[in-house]
mmCIF file with all atom_site columns, C-alpha atoms in Angstrom:
data_model
loop_
_atom_site.group_PDB
_atom_site.id
_atom_site.type_symbol
_atom_site.label_atom_id
_atom_site.label_alt_id
_atom_site.label_comp_id
_atom_site.label_asym_id
_atom_site.label_entity_id
_atom_site.label_seq_id
_atom_site.pdbx_PDB_ins_code
_atom_site.Cartn_x
_atom_site.Cartn_y
_atom_site.Cartn_z
_atom_site.occupancy
_atom_site.B_iso_or_equiv
_atom_site.pdbx_formal_charge
_atom_site.auth_seq_id
_atom_site.auth_comp_id
_atom_site.auth_asym_id
_atom_site.auth_atom_id
_atom_site.pdbx_PDB_model_num
ATOM 1   C CA . MET A 1 1   ? 87.087 183.508 97.786  1.00 55.00 ? 1261 MET A CA 1
ATOM 2   C CA . VAL A 1 2   ? 84.869 184.275 100.819 1.00 54.00 ? 1262 VAL A CA 1
ATOM 3   C CA . THR A 1 3   ? 85.579 181.900 103.790 1.00 61.00 ? 1263 THR A CA 1
ATOM 4   C CA . SER A 1 4   ? 83.187 183.570 106.334 1.00 64.00 ? 1264 SER A CA 1
ATOM 5   C CA . TYR A 1 5   ? 80.097 185.633 106.208 1.00 59.00 ? 1265 TYR A CA 1
ATOM 6   C CA . ASP A 1 6   ? 78.933 188.415 108.401 1.00 63.00 ? 1266 ASP A CA 1
ATOM 7   C CA . HIS A 1 7   ? 75.359 187.503 109.621 1.00 62.00 ? 1267 HIS A CA 1
ATOM 8   C CA . SER A 1 8   ? 74.759 190.865 111.378 1.00 67.00 ? 1268 SER A CA 1
ATOM 9   C CA . ASP A 1 9   ? 73.108 192.311 108.232 1.00 71.00 ? 1269 ASP A CA 1
ATOM 10  C CA . TYR A 1 10  ? 69.961 190.074 108.987 1.00 71.00 ? 1270 TYR A CA 1
ATOM 11  C CA . THR A 1 11  ? 67.200 191.390 111.249 1.00 74.00 ? 1271 THR A CA 1
ATOM 12  C CA . ASN A 1 12  ? 65.171 188.213 111.578 1.00 71.00 ? 1272 ASN A CA 1
ATOM 13  C CA . GLN A 1 13  ? 66.411 184.938 113.021 1.00 67.00 ? 1273 GLN A CA 1
ATOM 14  C CA . VAL A 1 14  ? 64.809 181.573 112.107 1.00 62.00 ? 1274 VAL A CA 1
ATOM 15  C CA . SER A 1 15  ? 64.749 179.158 114.932 1.00 66.00 ? 1275 SER A CA 1
ATOM 16  C CA . ILE A 1 16  ? 65.720 175.578 114.258 1.00 62.00 ? 1276 ILE A CA 1
ATOM 17  C CA . GLU A 1 17  ? 63.297 173.174 115.855 1.00 67.00 ? 1277 GLU A CA 1
ATOM 18  C CA . GLY A 1 18  ? 63.693 169.421 115.661 1.00 66.00 ? 1278 GLY A CA 1
ATOM 19  C CA . LYS A 1 19  ? 66.019 167.522 113.493 1.00 70.00 ? 1279 LYS A CA 1
ATOM 20  C CA . ALA A 1 20  ? 65.213 167.166 109.875 1.00 70.00 ? 1280 ALA A CA 1
ATOM 21  C CA . THR A 1 21  ? 64.609 163.621 108.617 1.00 69.00 ? 1281 THR A CA 1
ATOM 22  C CA . ALA A 1 22  ? 67.311 162.606 106.171 1.00 66.00 ? 1282 ALA A CA 1
ATOM 23  C CA . GLN A 1 23  ? 66.150 160.898 102.979 1.00 66.00 ? 1283 GLN A CA 1
ATOM 24  C CA . LYS A 1 24  ? 69.673 159.613 102.195 1.00 68.00 ? 1284 LYS A CA 1
ATOM 25  C CA . SER A 1 25  ? 69.522 158.244 98.646  1.00 64.00 ? 1285 SER A CA 1
ATOM 26  C CA . SER A 1 26  ? 65.892 157.173 98.543  1.00 65.00 ? 1286 SER A CA 1
ATOM 27  C CA . GLY A 1 27  ? 64.817 159.529 95.801  1.00 67.00 ? 1287 GLY A CA 1
ATOM 28  C CA . ARG A 1 28  ? 61.886 160.995 97.727  1.00 76.00 ? 1288 ARG A CA 1
ATOM 29  C CA . CYS A 1 29  ? 63.255 164.569 98.679  1.00 81.00 ? 1289 CYS A CA 1
ATOM 30  C CA . TRP A 1 30  ? 59.900 166.117 97.648  1.00 85.00 ? 1290 TRP A CA 1
ATOM 31  C CA . ILE A 1 31  ? 58.101 164.065 100.291 1.00 89.00 ? 1291 ILE A CA 1
ATOM 32  C CA . PHE A 1 32  ? 60.744 164.452 103.051 1.00 87.00 ? 1292 PHE A CA 1
ATOM 33  C CA . ALA A 1 33  ? 60.913 168.190 102.574 1.00 87.00 ? 1293 ALA A CA 1
ATOM 34  C CA . CYS A 1 34  ? 57.167 168.749 102.909 1.00 90.00 ? 1294 CYS A CA 1
ATOM 35  C CA . LEU A 1 35  ? 56.676 166.307 105.738 1.00 91.00 ? 1295 LEU A CA 1
ATOM 36  C CA . ASN A 1 36  ? 59.714 167.877 107.675 1.00 88.00 ? 1296 ASN A CA 1
ATOM 37  C CA . VAL A 1 37  ? 57.793 171.295 107.461 1.00 88.00 ? 1297 VAL A CA 1
ATOM 38  C CA . ILE A 1 38  ? 54.449 169.784 108.453 1.00 92.00 ? 1298 ILE A CA 1
ATOM 39  C CA . ARG A 1 39  ? 56.057 167.823 111.381 1.00 91.00 ? 1299 ARG A CA 1
ATOM 40  C CA . VAL A 1 40  ? 57.692 170.972 112.903 1.00 89.00 ? 1300 VAL A CA 1
ATOM 41  C CA . GLU A 1 41  ? 54.211 172.691 112.907 1.00 90.00 ? 1301 GLU A CA 1
ATOM 42  C CA . MET A 1 42  ? 52.534 169.515 114.400 1.00 91.00 ? 1302 MET A CA 1
ATOM 43  C CA . MET A 1 43  ? 55.293 169.454 117.091 1.00 90.00 ? 1303 MET A CA 1
ATOM 44  C CA . LYS A 1 44  ? 54.601 173.092 118.084 1.00 89.00 ? 1304 LYS A CA 1
ATOM 45  C CA . LYS A 1 45  ? 50.749 172.821 117.987 1.00 92.00 ? 1305 LYS A CA 1
ATOM 46  C CA . TYR A 1 46  ? 50.473 169.559 119.931 1.00 92.00 ? 1306 TYR A CA 1
ATOM 47  C CA . GLY A 1 47  ? 53.596 169.639 122.125 1.00 91.00 ? 1307 GLY A CA 1
ATOM 48  C CA . LEU A 1 48  ? 55.152 166.625 120.540 1.00 90.00 ? 1308 LEU A CA 1
ATOM 49  C CA . PRO A 1 49  ? 58.700 165.446 121.236 1.00 89.00 ? 1309 PRO A CA 1
ATOM 50  C CA . GLU A 1 50  ? 61.553 166.246 118.835 1.00 85.00 ? 1310 GLU A CA 1
ATOM 51  C CA . SER A 1 51  ? 61.693 162.488 117.950 1.00 85.00 ? 1311 SER A CA 1
ATOM 52  C CA . PHE A 1 52  ? 58.163 162.778 116.319 1.00 88.00 ? 1312 PHE A CA 1
ATOM 53  C CA . GLU A 1 53  ? 58.311 161.906 112.706 1.00 88.00 ? 1313 GLU A CA 1
ATOM 54  C CA . LEU A 1 54  ? 55.768 161.420 109.979 1.00 91.00 ? 1314 LEU A CA 1
ATOM 55  C CA . SER A 1 55  ? 55.962 158.373 107.732 1.00 90.00 ? 1315 SER A CA 1
ATOM 56  C CA . GLN A 1 56  ? 57.416 159.016 104.381 1.00 88.00 ? 1316 GLN A CA 1
ATOM 57  C CA . THR A 1 57  ? 56.962 155.371 103.453 1.00 85.00 ? 1317 THR A CA 1
ATOM 58  C CA . TYR A 1 58  ? 53.292 155.678 103.863 1.00 88.00 ? 1318 TYR A CA 1
ATOM 59  C CA . VAL A 1 59  ? 53.091 158.643 101.475 1.00 91.00 ? 1319 VAL A CA 1
ATOM 60  C CA . PHE A 1 60  ? 55.530 156.869 99.119  1.00 87.00 ? 1320 PHE A CA 1
ATOM 61  C CA . PHE A 1 61  ? 53.241 153.779 99.001  1.00 86.00 ? 1321 PHE A CA 1
ATOM 62  C CA . TRP A 1 62  ? 50.175 155.694 98.086  1.00 90.00 ? 1322 TRP A CA 1
ATOM 63  C CA . ASP A 1 63  ? 52.103 157.741 95.508  1.00 89.00 ? 1323 ASP A CA 1
ATOM 64  C CA . LYS A 1 64  ? 53.280 154.597 93.712  1.00 85.00 ? 1324 LYS A CA 1
ATOM 65  C CA . LEU A 1 65  ? 49.731 153.187 93.876  1.00 86.00 ? 1325 LEU A CA 1
ATOM 66  C CA . GLU A 1 66  ? 48.293 156.369 92.287  1.00 89.00 ? 1326 GLU A CA 1
ATOM 67  C CA . ARG A 1 67  ? 51.065 156.480 89.674  1.00 86.00 ? 1327 ARG A CA 1
ATOM 68  C CA . ALA A 1 68  ? 50.267 152.902 88.746  1.00 82.00 ? 1328 ALA A CA 1
ATOM 69  C CA . ASN A 1 69  ? 46.586 153.563 88.522  1.00 86.00 ? 1329 ASN A CA 1
ATOM 70  C CA . PHE A 1 70  ? 47.158 156.642 86.383  1.00 85.00 ? 1330 PHE A CA 1
ATOM 71  C CA . PHE A 1 71  ? 49.465 154.650 84.025  1.00 83.00 ? 1331 PHE A CA 1
ATOM 72  C CA . LEU A 1 72  ? 47.087 151.705 83.691  1.00 84.00 ? 1332 LEU A CA 1
ATOM 73  C CA . GLU A 1 73  ? 44.172 154.140 82.936  1.00 88.00 ? 1333 GLU A CA 1
ATOM 74  C CA . SER A 1 74  ? 46.436 155.744 80.370  1.00 85.00 ? 1334 SER A CA 1
ATOM 75  C CA . MET A 1 75  ? 47.029 152.294 78.785  1.00 84.00 ? 1335 MET A CA 1
ATOM 76  C CA . ILE A 1 76  ? 43.268 151.678 78.590  1.00 87.00 ? 1336 ILE A CA 1
ATOM 77  C CA . HIS A 1 77  ? 42.773 155.150 76.939  1.00 89.00 ? 1337 HIS A CA 1
ATOM 78  C CA . THR A 1 78  ? 45.672 154.540 74.438  1.00 88.00 ? 1338 THR A CA 1
ATOM 79  C CA . ARG A 1 79  ? 44.906 150.985 73.550  1.00 85.00 ? 1339 ARG A CA 1
ATOM 80  C CA . GLY A 1 80  ? 44.461 151.886 69.958  1.00 89.00 ? 1340 GLY A CA 1
ATOM 81  C CA . GLU A 1 81  ? 47.884 153.459 69.734  1.00 90.00 ? 1341 GLU A CA 1
ATOM 82  C CA . PRO A 1 82  ? 50.685 151.224 68.235  1.00 89.00 ? 1342 PRO A CA 1
ATOM 83  C CA . LEU A 1 83  ? 53.195 150.105 70.851  1.00 85.00 ? 1343 LEU A CA 1
ATOM 84  C CA . ASP A 1 84  ? 56.174 151.400 68.753  1.00 89.00 ? 1344 ASP A CA 1
ATOM 85  C CA . GLY A 1 85  ? 54.543 154.871 68.227  1.00 91.00 ? 1345 GLY A CA 1
ATOM 86  C CA . ARG A 1 86  ? 55.907 158.032 69.819  1.00 91.00 ? 1346 ARG A CA 1
ATOM 87  C CA . LEU A 1 87  ? 53.238 158.246 72.423  1.00 88.00 ? 1347 LEU A CA 1
ATOM 88  C CA . MET A 1 88  ? 53.542 154.659 73.685  1.00 87.00 ? 1348 MET A CA 1
ATOM 89  C CA . THR A 1 89  ? 57.284 154.903 73.570  1.00 85.00 ? 1349 THR A CA 1
ATOM 90  C CA . HIS A 1 90  ? 57.178 157.920 75.805  1.00 84.00 ? 1350 HIS A CA 1
ATOM 91  C CA . LEU A 1 91  ? 54.631 156.500 78.135  1.00 81.00 ? 1351 LEU A CA 1
ATOM 92  C CA . LEU A 1 92  ? 56.615 153.140 78.505  1.00 80.00 ? 1352 LEU A CA 1
ATOM 93  C CA . SER A 1 93  ? 59.979 154.770 78.835  1.00 77.00 ? 1353 SER A CA 1
ATOM 94  C CA . ASN A 1 94  ? 61.996 154.257 82.185  1.00 63.00 ? 1354 ASN A CA 1
ATOM 95  C CA . THR A 1 95  ? 61.936 158.022 82.814  1.00 60.00 ? 1355 THR A CA 1
ATOM 96  C CA . ASN A 1 96  ? 58.207 158.295 82.621  1.00 59.00 ? 1356 ASN A CA 1
ATOM 97  C CA . LEU A 1 97  ? 57.138 154.886 84.057  1.00 61.00 ? 1357 LEU A CA 1
ATOM 98  C CA . MET A 1 98  ? 56.795 155.217 87.902  1.00 65.00 ? 1358 MET A CA 1
ATOM 99  C CA . SER A 1 99  ? 59.519 157.823 88.279  1.00 69.00 ? 1359 SER A CA 1
ATOM 100 C CA . ASP A 1 100 ? 60.615 159.100 91.676  1.00 71.00 ? 1360 ASP A CA 1
ATOM 101 C CA . GLY A 1 101 ? 60.108 162.817 91.379  1.00 77.00 ? 1361 GLY A CA 1
ATOM 102 C CA . GLY A 1 102 ? 57.154 164.863 92.645  1.00 81.00 ? 1362 GLY A CA 1
ATOM 103 C CA . GLN A 1 103 ? 55.889 168.299 93.373  1.00 83.00 ? 1363 GLN A CA 1
ATOM 104 C CA . TRP A 1 104 ? 53.725 170.219 95.843  1.00 86.00 ? 1364 TRP A CA 1
ATOM 105 C CA . ASP A 1 105 ? 50.344 169.632 94.181  1.00 90.00 ? 1365 ASP A CA 1
ATOM 106 C CA . MET A 1 106 ? 50.941 165.845 93.975  1.00 89.00 ? 1366 MET A CA 1
ATOM 107 C CA . LEU A 1 107 ? 51.808 165.642 97.677  1.00 92.00 ? 1367 LEU A CA 1
ATOM 108 C CA . ALA A 1 108 ? 48.923 167.932 98.648  1.00 94.00 ? 1368 ALA A CA 1
ATOM 109 C CA . ASN A 1 109 ? 46.550 165.586 96.794  1.00 95.00 ? 1369 ASN A CA 1
ATOM 110 C CA . LEU A 1 110 ? 47.991 162.481 98.380  1.00 95.00 ? 1370 LEU A CA 1
ATOM 111 C CA . ILE A 1 111 ? 47.764 163.974 101.886 1.00 95.00 ? 1371 ILE A CA 1
ATOM 112 C CA . THR A 1 112 ? 44.187 165.140 101.254 1.00 96.00 ? 1372 THR A CA 1
ATOM 113 C CA . LYS A 1 113 ? 43.152 161.735 99.997  1.00 96.00 ? 1373 LYS A CA 1
ATOM 114 C CA . TYR A 1 114 ? 45.045 159.388 102.304 1.00 95.00 ? 1374 TYR A CA 1
ATOM 115 C CA . GLY A 1 115 ? 46.156 161.545 105.281 1.00 94.00 ? 1375 GLY A CA 1
ATOM 116 C CA . LEU A 1 116 ? 49.422 161.141 107.202 1.00 93.00 ? 1376 LEU A CA 1
ATOM 117 C CA . VAL A 1 117 ? 50.515 158.663 109.757 1.00 92.00 ? 1377 VAL A CA 1
ATOM 118 C CA . ARG A 1 118 ? 53.298 158.673 112.395 1.00 90.00 ? 1378 ARG A CA 1
ATOM 119 C CA . SER A 1 119 ? 56.450 156.886 111.542 1.00 86.00 ? 1379 SER A CA 1
ATOM 120 C CA . VAL A 1 120 ? 57.190 153.637 113.328 1.00 77.00 ? 1380 VAL A CA 1
ATOM 121 C CA . ARG A 1 121 ? 60.773 152.554 113.492 1.00 63.00 ? 1381 ARG A CA 1
ATOM 122 C CA . LEU A 1 122 ? 61.095 149.111 112.025 1.00 51.00 ? 1382 LEU A CA 1
ATOM 123 C CA . ARG A 1 123 ? 63.947 146.662 112.122 1.00 48.00 ? 1383 ARG A CA 1
ATOM 124 C CA . TYR A 1 124 ? 65.026 148.025 108.728 1.00 48.00 ? 1384 TYR A CA 1
ATOM 125 C CA . GLN A 1 125 ? 65.603 151.593 107.491 1.00 49.00 ? 1385 GLN A CA 1
ATOM 126 C CA . SER A 1 126 ? 62.918 152.969 105.309 1.00 48.00 ? 1386 SER A CA 1
ATOM 127 C CA . ASN A 1 127 ? 65.377 154.013 102.637 1.00 50.00 ? 1387 ASN A CA 1
ATOM 128 C CA . ASN A 1 128 ? 67.002 150.545 102.416 1.00 49.00 ? 1388 ASN A CA 1
ATOM 129 C CA . ILE A 1 129 ? 67.904 149.688 98.854  1.00 46.00 ? 1389 ILE A CA 1
ATOM 130 C CA . GLN A 1 130 ? 65.918 146.450 99.115  1.00 50.00 ? 1390 GLN A CA 1
ATOM 131 C CA . ILE A 1 131 ? 62.661 148.364 99.733  1.00 51.00 ? 1391 ILE A CA 1
ATOM 132 C CA . TYR A 1 132 ? 63.478 150.586 96.753  1.00 51.00 ? 1392 TYR A CA 1
ATOM 133 C CA . ILE A 1 133 ? 63.800 147.708 94.497  1.00 48.00 ? 1393 ILE A CA 1
ATOM 134 C CA . THR A 1 134 ? 60.711 146.007 95.802  1.00 52.00 ? 1394 THR A CA 1
ATOM 135 C CA . THR A 1 135 ? 58.587 149.116 95.445  1.00 53.00 ? 1395 THR A CA 1
ATOM 136 C CA . HIS A 1 136 ? 60.213 150.387 92.224  1.00 54.00 ? 1396 HIS A CA 1
ATOM 137 C CA . ARG A 1 137 ? 61.520 147.707 89.928  1.00 54.00 ? 1397 ARG A CA 1
ATOM 138 C CA . TYR A 1 138 ? 58.892 144.985 90.426  1.00 54.00 ? 1398 TYR A CA 1
ATOM 139 C CA . PRO A 1 139 ? 55.944 147.267 89.827  1.00 60.00 ? 1399 PRO A CA 1
ATOM 140 C CA . ARG A 1 140 ? 57.585 148.581 86.712  1.00 62.00 ? 1400 ARG A CA 1
ATOM 141 C CA . ALA A 1 141 ? 57.858 145.025 85.247  1.00 64.00 ? 1401 ALA A CA 1
ATOM 142 C CA . SER A 1 142 ? 54.295 144.201 86.294  1.00 65.00 ? 1402 SER A CA 1
ATOM 143 C CA . ILE A 1 143 ? 52.831 147.282 84.759  1.00 64.00 ? 1403 ILE A CA 1
ATOM 144 C CA . ARG A 1 144 ? 54.692 146.710 81.473  1.00 64.00 ? 1404 ARG A CA 1
ATOM 145 C CA . ILE A 1 145 ? 53.021 143.291 81.355  1.00 65.00 ? 1405 ILE A CA 1
ATOM 146 C CA . LEU A 1 146 ? 49.593 144.691 82.187  1.00 64.00 ? 1406 LEU A CA 1
ATOM 147 C CA . THR A 1 147 ? 49.982 147.298 79.350  1.00 65.00 ? 1407 THR A CA 1
ATOM 148 C CA . LEU A 1 148 ? 49.324 144.418 76.909  1.00 64.00 ? 1408 LEU A CA 1
ATOM 149 C CA . ARG A 1 149 ? 46.015 143.298 78.465  1.00 62.00 ? 1409 ARG A CA 1
ATOM 150 C CA . PRO A 1 150 ? 43.772 146.179 77.230  1.00 59.00 ? 1410 PRO A CA 1
ATOM 151 C CA . ARG A 1 151 ? 45.171 145.683 73.745  1.00 62.00 ? 1411 ARG A CA 1
ATOM 152 C CA . GLN A 1 152 ? 44.321 141.948 73.750  1.00 61.00 ? 1412 GLN A CA 1
ATOM 153 C CA . ASP A 1 153 ? 40.761 142.648 74.952  1.00 57.00 ? 1413 ASP A CA 1
ATOM 154 C CA . ARG A 1 154 ? 40.041 144.867 71.935  1.00 56.00 ? 1414 ARG A CA 1
#
């Protein structure tokens, strides 16, 4: 078992600038990782203090809105499908409905469309479990109810 490592083999040193923003257990690592990279570049370019932070909650809000819109558009396009069919079962599953995960192209599209804003420290932490429940559980329930509306309007 190796307990230490000789770093002299490396010719390039990467400087560490600013403290990375911790996501804790918010389920938004893909947003935090990208915004931490962008933040460091902004700090260098504009001479911002190390305390400068971009709002992950802002991006998270728009991500949830876009996902809800995509889901509801899918429900309109699939209104002829039986609710107990394979396609609808998949679309309505908990793993598919408003999931947390994301990837580079999703985040790039959100930033292009909505931009970024500076984070403002509020009385509560942005990764508080109550915020997660409010922005995650309730929209899921509402979207499930809205799934029936296009089918009733047929």
